[in-house]
Amino acid sequence: MKNIIDERKHKMNIEIYTQDACPPCTFIKQYFDNKNIPYTEKNIKHMPYKIEMIDYDAMSTPLIKIDDQLFYTPDTEAIAQYLDTHHA
């Protein structure tokens, strides 16, 4: 059973747009780390990531993208519900 769950976690594509000195960014990264869910961090101090984030109409960090679903706030309840529905 664990292998199936781990396999589903790895099929997810999670990107977190962050910036330095951002407590909510640290919080959401710890959330995924504590659940052993891999993600890609995109720090917006790098202009290509900043442009990507703006293209999603996001004006603050963190922006969490799971598959094609966007979360504009670190709402762990909404994120958990999405993961349970789409990756359980």
CSV table of N, CA, C and O in Angstrom, one decimal:
chain,number,residue,atom,x,y,z
A,1,MET,N,0.8,-1.2,0.0
A,1,MET,CA,0.0,0.0,0.0
A,1,MET,C,0.9,1.3,0.0
A,1,MET,O,0.6,2.2,-0.7
A,2,LYS,N,1.9,1.3,0.8
A,2,LYS,CA,2.8,2.4,0.9
A,2,LYS,C,3.4,2.8,-0.5
A,2,LYS,O,3.5,3.9,-0.9
A,3,ASN,N,3.8,1.7,-1.2
A,3,ASN,CA,4.4,2.0,-2.6
A,3,ASN,C,3.4,2.7,-3.5
A,3,ASN,O,3.8,3.5,-4.3
A,4,ILE,N,2.1,2.3,-3.4
A,4,ILE,CA,1.1,2.9,-4.3
A,4,ILE,C,1.0,4.4,-3.9
A,4,ILE,O,0.9,5.3,-4.7
A,5,ILE,N,0.9,4.7,-2.6
A,5,ILE,CA,0.8,6.1,-2.1
A,5,ILE,C,2.0,6.9,-2.6
A,5,ILE,O,1.9,8.0,-3.1
A,6,ASP,N,3.2,6.3,-2.3
A,6,ASP,CA,4.4,7.0,-2.7
A,6,ASP,C,4.5,7.3,-4.2
A,6,ASP,O,4.9,8.3,-4.7
A,7,GLU,N,4.0,6.3,-5.0
A,7,GLU,CA,4.0,6.4,-6.5
A,7,GLU,C,3.1,7.5,-6.9
A,7,GLU,O,3.4,8.4,-7.7
A,8,ARG,N,1.9,7.6,-6.2
A,8,ARG,CA,1.0,8.7,-6.6
A,8,ARG,C,1.5,10.1,-6.2
A,8,ARG,O,1.3,11.0,-6.9
A,9,LYS,N,2.2,10.1,-5.1
A,9,LYS,CA,2.9,11.4,-4.7
A,9,LYS,C,3.8,11.9,-5.7
A,9,LYS,O,3.9,13.1,-6.1
A,10,HIS,N,4.6,10.9,-6.3
A,10,HIS,CA,5.6,11.3,-7.3
A,10,HIS,C,5.0,11.7,-8.6
A,10,HIS,O,5.7,12.3,-9.4
A,11,LYS,N,3.8,11.3,-8.9
A,11,LYS,CA,3.1,11.6,-10.2
A,11,LYS,C,2.6,13.1,-10.1
A,11,LYS,O,2.3,13.6,-11.2
A,12,MET,N,2.5,13.6,-8.9
A,12,MET,CA,2.1,15.0,-8.8
A,12,MET,C,3.2,16.0,-9.3
A,12,MET,O,4.4,15.7,-9.2
A,13,ASN,N,2.7,17.1,-9.9
A,13,ASN,CA,3.7,18.1,-10.2
A,13,ASN,C,3.4,19.3,-9.4
A,13,ASN,O,2.4,20.0,-9.6
A,14,ILE,N,4.2,19.5,-8.3
A,14,ILE,CA,4.0,20.6,-7.4
A,14,ILE,C,5.1,21.7,-7.6
A,14,ILE,O,6.3,21.3,-7.5
A,15,GLU,N,4.7,22.9,-7.8
A,15,GLU,CA,5.6,24.0,-7.9
A,15,GLU,C,5.2,25.1,-6.9
A,15,GLU,O,4.0,25.4,-6.8
A,16,ILE,N,6.2,25.6,-6.1
A,16,ILE,CA,5.9,26.6,-5.1
A,16,ILE,C,6.7,27.8,-5.5
A,16,ILE,O,8.0,27.8,-5.5
A,17,TYR,N,6.0,28.9,-5.8
A,17,TYR,CA,6.7,30.2,-6.1
A,17,TYR,C,6.9,30.9,-4.8
A,17,TYR,O,6.0,31.1,-4.0
A,18,THR,N,8.2,31.2,-4.5
A,18,THR,CA,8.6,31.7,-3.2
A,18,THR,C,9.4,33.0,-3.3
A,18,THR,O,9.8,33.4,-4.5
A,19,GLN,N,9.7,33.6,-2.2
A,19,GLN,CA,10.7,34.6,-2.2
A,19,GLN,C,11.4,34.6,-0.8
A,19,GLN,O,11.0,33.9,0.1
A,20,ASP,N,12.6,35.2,-0.7
A,20,ASP,CA,13.3,35.2,0.5
A,20,ASP,C,12.6,35.9,1.6
A,20,ASP,O,11.8,36.8,1.3
A,21,ALA,N,12.8,35.6,2.8
A,21,ALA,CA,12.2,36.2,4.0
A,21,ALA,C,10.7,36.2,3.9
A,21,ALA,O,10.0,37.2,4.1
A,22,CYS,N,10.1,35.1,3.6
A,22,CYS,CA,8.6,34.9,3.4
A,22,CYS,C,8.2,33.9,4.4
A,22,CYS,O,8.2,32.7,4.0
A,23,PRO,N,7.7,34.2,5.5
A,23,PRO,CA,7.2,33.2,6.5
A,23,PRO,C,6.1,32.2,5.9
A,23,PRO,O,6.2,31.0,6.1
A,24,PRO,N,5.1,32.7,5.2
A,24,PRO,CA,4.2,31.8,4.6
A,24,PRO,C,4.8,30.8,3.6
A,24,PRO,O,4.4,29.7,3.5
A,25,CYS,N,5.9,31.2,2.9
A,25,CYS,CA,6.6,30.3,2.0
A,25,CYS,C,7.3,29.2,2.8
A,25,CYS,O,7.2,28.1,2.4
A,26,THR,N,7.9,29.6,3.9
A,26,THR,CA,8.6,28.6,4.7
A,26,THR,C,7.5,27.6,5.3
A,26,THR,O,7.8,26.4,5.3
A,27,PHE,N,6.4,28.2,5.7
A,27,PHE,CA,5.3,27.3,6.3
A,27,PHE,C,4.9,26.3,5.3
A,27,PHE,O,4.8,25.1,5.6
A,28,ILE,N,4.6,26.7,4.0
A,28,ILE,CA,4.0,25.7,3.1
A,28,ILE,C,5.1,24.7,2.6
A,28,ILE,O,4.8,23.5,2.4
A,29,LYS,N,6.4,25.1,2.6
A,29,LYS,CA,7.4,24.2,2.2
A,29,LYS,C,7.5,23.1,3.3
A,29,LYS,O,7.7,21.9,3.1
A,30,GLN,N,7.5,23.6,4.6
A,30,GLN,CA,7.5,22.6,5.7
A,30,GLN,C,6.3,21.7,5.7
A,30,GLN,O,6.5,20.5,6.0
A,31,TYR,N,5.2,22.2,5.3
A,31,TYR,CA,4.0,21.3,5.2
A,31,TYR,C,4.2,20.2,4.2
A,31,TYR,O,4.0,19.0,4.6
A,32,PHE,N,4.7,20.5,3.0
A,32,PHE,CA,5.0,19.4,2.1
A,32,PHE,C,6.2,18.5,2.5
A,32,PHE,O,6.2,17.3,2.4
A,33,ASP,N,7.2,19.1,3.1
A,33,ASP,CA,8.3,18.3,3.6
A,33,ASP,C,7.9,17.4,4.7
A,33,ASP,O,8.3,16.2,4.7
A,34,ASN,N,7.0,17.8,5.6
A,34,ASN,CA,6.5,16.9,6.7
A,34,ASN,C,5.7,15.8,6.2
A,34,ASN,O,5.6,14.7,6.8
A,35,LYS,N,5.1,16.0,5.0
A,35,LYS,CA,4.3,14.9,4.4
A,35,LYS,C,5.1,14.1,3.4
A,35,LYS,O,4.6,13.2,2.7
A,36,ASN,N,6.4,14.4,3.2
A,36,ASN,CA,7.3,13.7,2.3
A,36,ASN,C,6.8,13.8,0.9
A,36,ASN,O,6.8,12.9,0.1
A,37,ILE,N,6.2,15.0,0.5
A,37,ILE,CA,5.7,15.2,-0.8
A,37,ILE,C,6.7,16.1,-1.6
A,37,ILE,O,7.0,17.3,-1.1
A,38,PRO,N,7.2,15.6,-2.6
A,38,PRO,CA,8.2,16.4,-3.4
A,38,PRO,C,7.6,17.6,-4.1
A,38,PRO,O,6.5,17.6,-4.5
A,39,TYR,N,8.4,18.7,-4.2
A,39,TYR,CA,7.9,19.9,-4.9
A,39,TYR,C,9.2,20.6,-5.5
A,39,TYR,O,10.3,20.3,-5.1
A,40,THR,N,8.9,21.5,-6.4
A,40,THR,CA,9.9,22.3,-7.0
A,40,THR,C,9.7,23.7,-6.5
A,40,THR,O,8.6,24.3,-6.6
A,41,GLU,N,10.8,24.3,-5.9
A,41,GLU,CA,10.7,25.7,-5.4
A,41,GLU,C,11.2,26.6,-6.5
A,41,GLU,O,12.2,26.3,-7.2
A,42,LYS,N,10.4,27.6,-6.8
A,42,LYS,CA,10.8,28.6,-7.8
A,42,LYS,C,10.9,30.0,-7.1
A,42,LYS,O,9.8,30.6,-6.9
A,43,ASN,N,12.1,30.4,-6.7
A,43,ASN,CA,12.2,31.7,-6.0
A,43,ASN,C,12.1,32.8,-7.1
A,43,ASN,O,12.9,32.8,-8.1
A,44,ILE,N,11.2,33.8,-6.8
A,44,ILE,CA,11.0,34.8,-7.8
A,44,ILE,C,12.1,35.9,-7.8
A,44,ILE,O,11.9,36.8,-8.6
A,45,LYS,N,13.2,35.7,-7.0
A,45,LYS,CA,14.3,36.6,-7.2
A,45,LYS,C,14.9,36.3,-8.6
A,45,LYS,O,15.7,37.2,-9.1
A,46,HIS,N,14.6,35.2,-9.2
A,46,HIS,CA,15.0,34.9,-10.6
A,46,HIS,C,13.9,35.3,-11.5
A,46,HIS,O,12.7,34.8,-11.4
A,47,MET,N,14.2,36.2,-12.4
A,47,MET,CA,13.2,36.9,-13.2
A,47,MET,C,12.3,35.9,-14.0
A,47,MET,O,11.1,36.2,-14.1
A,48,PRO,N,12.8,34.8,-14.6
A,48,PRO,CA,11.9,33.9,-15.3
A,48,PRO,C,10.7,33.4,-14.4
A,48,PRO,O,9.6,33.3,-14.8
A,49,TYR,N,11.0,33.1,-13.1
A,49,TYR,CA,10.0,32.6,-12.2
A,49,TYR,C,9.0,33.7,-11.8
A,49,TYR,O,7.8,33.5,-11.7
A,50,LYS,N,9.6,34.9,-11.7
A,50,LYS,CA,8.7,36.1,-11.4
A,50,LYS,C,7.7,36.3,-12.5
A,50,LYS,O,6.5,36.5,-12.3
A,51,ILE,N,8.2,36.2,-13.7
A,51,ILE,CA,7.3,36.4,-14.9
A,51,ILE,C,6.3,35.3,-14.9
A,51,ILE,O,5.1,35.6,-15.2
A,52,GLU,N,6.7,34.0,-14.7
A,52,GLU,CA,5.7,32.9,-14.7
A,52,GLU,C,4.6,33.2,-13.6
A,52,GLU,O,3.4,33.0,-13.9
A,53,MET,N,5.0,33.6,-12.4
A,53,MET,CA,4.0,33.9,-11.4
A,53,MET,C,3.1,35.0,-11.8
A,53,MET,O,1.9,34.9,-11.6
A,54,ILE,N,3.6,36.0,-12.4
A,54,ILE,CA,2.7,37.2,-12.8
A,54,ILE,C,1.8,36.7,-13.9
A,54,ILE,O,0.6,37.1,-13.9
A,55,ASP,N,2.2,35.8,-14.8
A,55,ASP,CA,1.4,35.2,-15.8
A,55,ASP,C,0.2,34.5,-15.2
A,55,ASP,O,-0.9,34.3,-15.9
A,56,TYR,N,0.3,34.0,-14.0
A,56,TYR,CA,-0.8,33.3,-13.3
A,56,TYR,C,-1.6,34.3,-12.5
A,56,TYR,O,-2.5,33.9,-11.7
A,57,ASP,N,-1.4,35.6,-12.7
A,57,ASP,CA,-2.1,36.7,-12.0
A,57,ASP,C,-1.9,36.6,-10.5
A,57,ASP,O,-2.8,37.1,-9.7
A,58,ALA,N,-0.8,36.2,-10.1
A,58,ALA,CA,-0.4,36.1,-8.7
A,58,ALA,C,0.5,37.3,-8.4
A,58,ALA,O,1.4,37.6,-9.1
A,59,MET,N,0.1,38.0,-7.3
A,59,MET,CA,0.9,39.2,-6.9
A,59,MET,C,1.6,39.0,-5.6
A,59,MET,O,2.2,40.0,-5.1
A,60,SER,N,1.5,37.9,-5.0
A,60,SER,CA,2.2,37.6,-3.7
A,60,SER,C,2.6,36.1,-3.6
A,60,SER,O,2.0,35.3,-4.3
A,61,THR,N,3.5,35.9,-2.8
A,61,THR,CA,4.0,34.5,-2.5
A,61,THR,C,3.5,34.1,-1.2
A,61,THR,O,3.2,34.9,-0.3
A,62,PRO,N,3.3,32.8,-1.0
A,62,PRO,CA,3.6,31.7,-2.0
A,62,PRO,C,2.4,31.5,-2.9
A,62,PRO,O,1.3,31.7,-2.6
A,63,LEU,N,2.8,31.1,-4.1
A,63,LEU,CA,1.8,30.6,-5.1
A,63,LEU,C,2.1,29.1,-5.2
A,63,LEU,O,3.2,28.8,-5.5
A,64,ILE,N,1.1,28.3,-5.0
A,64,ILE,CA,1.3,26.9,-5.0
A,64,ILE,C,0.5,26.3,-6.3
A,64,ILE,O,-0.7,26.6,-6.4
A,65,LYS,N,1.3,25.6,-7.1
A,65,LYS,CA,0.6,25.0,-8.3
A,65,LYS,C,0.8,23.5,-8.2
A,65,LYS,O,1.9,23.0,-8.1
A,66,ILE,N,-0.4,22.8,-8.1
A,66,ILE,CA,-0.4,21.4,-8.1
A,66,ILE,C,-1.1,20.9,-9.3
A,66,ILE,O,-2.3,21.2,-9.5
A,67,ASP,N,-0.4,20.2,-10.1
A,67,ASP,CA,-0.9,19.8,-11.5
A,67,ASP,C,-1.2,21.1,-12.2
A,67,ASP,O,-0.3,22.0,-12.3
A,68,ASP,N,-2.5,21.3,-12.5
A,68,ASP,CA,-2.9,22.6,-13.1
A,68,ASP,C,-3.7,23.5,-12.2
A,68,ASP,O,-4.3,24.5,-12.6
A,69,GLN,N,-3.8,23.0,-10.9
A,69,GLN,CA,-4.6,23.8,-9.9
A,69,GLN,C,-3.7,24.8,-9.2
A,69,GLN,O,-2.7,24.4,-8.7
A,70,LEU,N,-4.2,26.0,-9.1
A,70,LEU,CA,-3.5,27.1,-8.4
A,70,LEU,C,-4.1,27.4,-7.1
A,70,LEU,O,-5.3,27.4,-6.9
A,71,PHE,N,-3.2,27.6,-6.1
A,71,PHE,CA,-3.6,28.0,-4.7
A,71,PHE,C,-2.8,29.3,-4.5
A,71,PHE,O,-1.6,29.3,-4.4
A,72,TYR,N,-3.5,30.3,-4.3
A,72,TYR,CA,-2.9,31.7,-4.1
A,72,TYR,C,-2.6,32.0,-2.7
A,72,TYR,O,-2.0,33.0,-2.4
A,73,THR,N,-3.0,31.1,-1.8
A,73,THR,CA,-2.6,31.2,-0.4
A,73,THR,C,-2.2,29.9,0.1
A,73,THR,O,-2.6,28.8,-0.4
A,74,PRO,N,-1.5,29.8,1.2
A,74,PRO,CA,-1.0,28.5,1.8
A,74,PRO,C,-2.2,27.9,2.6
A,74,PRO,O,-2.0,27.6,3.8
A,75,ASP,N,-3.3,27.6,2.0
A,75,ASP,CA,-4.5,27.0,2.6
A,75,ASP,C,-4.3,25.5,2.7
A,75,ASP,O,-4.7,24.8,1.7
A,76,THR,N,-3.8,25.0,3.8
A,76,THR,CA,-3.4,23.6,3.9
A,76,THR,C,-4.7,22.7,3.8
A,76,THR,O,-4.6,21.6,3.4
A,77,GLU,N,-5.8,23.2,4.3
A,77,GLU,CA,-7.1,22.4,4.2
A,77,GLU,C,-7.5,22.3,2.8
A,77,GLU,O,-7.8,21.1,2.4
A,78,ALA,N,-7.4,23.3,2.0
A,78,ALA,CA,-7.8,23.2,0.6
A,78,ALA,C,-6.8,22.3,-0.2
A,78,ALA,O,-7.2,21.5,-1.0
A,79,ILE,N,-5.5,22.5,0.1
A,79,ILE,CA,-4.5,21.7,-0.5
A,79,ILE,C,-4.7,20.2,-0.2
A,79,ILE,O,-4.7,19.3,-1.0
A,80,ALA,N,-4.9,19.9,1.1
A,80,ALA,CA,-5.2,18.5,1.5
A,80,ALA,C,-6.4,17.9,0.9
A,80,ALA,O,-6.4,16.8,0.4
A,81,GLN,N,-7.4,18.7,0.8
A,81,GLN,CA,-8.7,18.2,0.1
A,81,GLN,C,-8.4,17.9,-1.4
A,81,GLN,O,-8.8,16.9,-1.9
A,82,TYR,N,-7.6,18.8,-2.1
A,82,TYR,CA,-7.3,18.6,-3.5
A,82,TYR,C,-6.5,17.3,-3.6
A,82,TYR,O,-6.7,16.5,-4.4
A,83,LEU,N,-5.5,17.1,-2.7
A,83,LEU,CA,-4.6,16.0,-2.8
A,83,LEU,C,-5.4,14.7,-2.5
A,83,LEU,O,-5.2,13.7,-3.2
A,84,ASP,N,-6.3,14.7,-1.5
A,84,ASP,CA,-7.1,13.6,-1.2
A,84,ASP,C,-8.0,13.2,-2.4
A,84,ASP,O,-8.3,12.0,-2.7
A,85,THR,N,-8.5,14.2,-3.1
A,85,THR,CA,-9.5,14.0,-4.2
A,85,THR,C,-8.8,13.5,-5.4
A,85,THR,O,-9.3,12.6,-6.1
A,86,HIS,N,-7.6,14.1,-5.7
A,86,HIS,CA,-6.9,13.8,-7.0
A,86,HIS,C,-5.7,12.9,-6.9
A,86,HIS,O,-5.3,12.4,-7.9
A,87,HIS,N,-5.2,12.6,-5.7
A,87,HIS,CA,-4.0,11.8,-5.6
A,87,HIS,C,-4.1,10.8,-4.4
A,87,HIS,O,-3.0,10.4,-3.9
A,88,ALA,N,-5.3,10.5,-4.0
A,88,ALA,CA,-5.4,9.5,-2.9
A,88,ALA,C,-5.5,8.1,-3.5
A,88,ALA,O,-5.8,7.8,-4.6
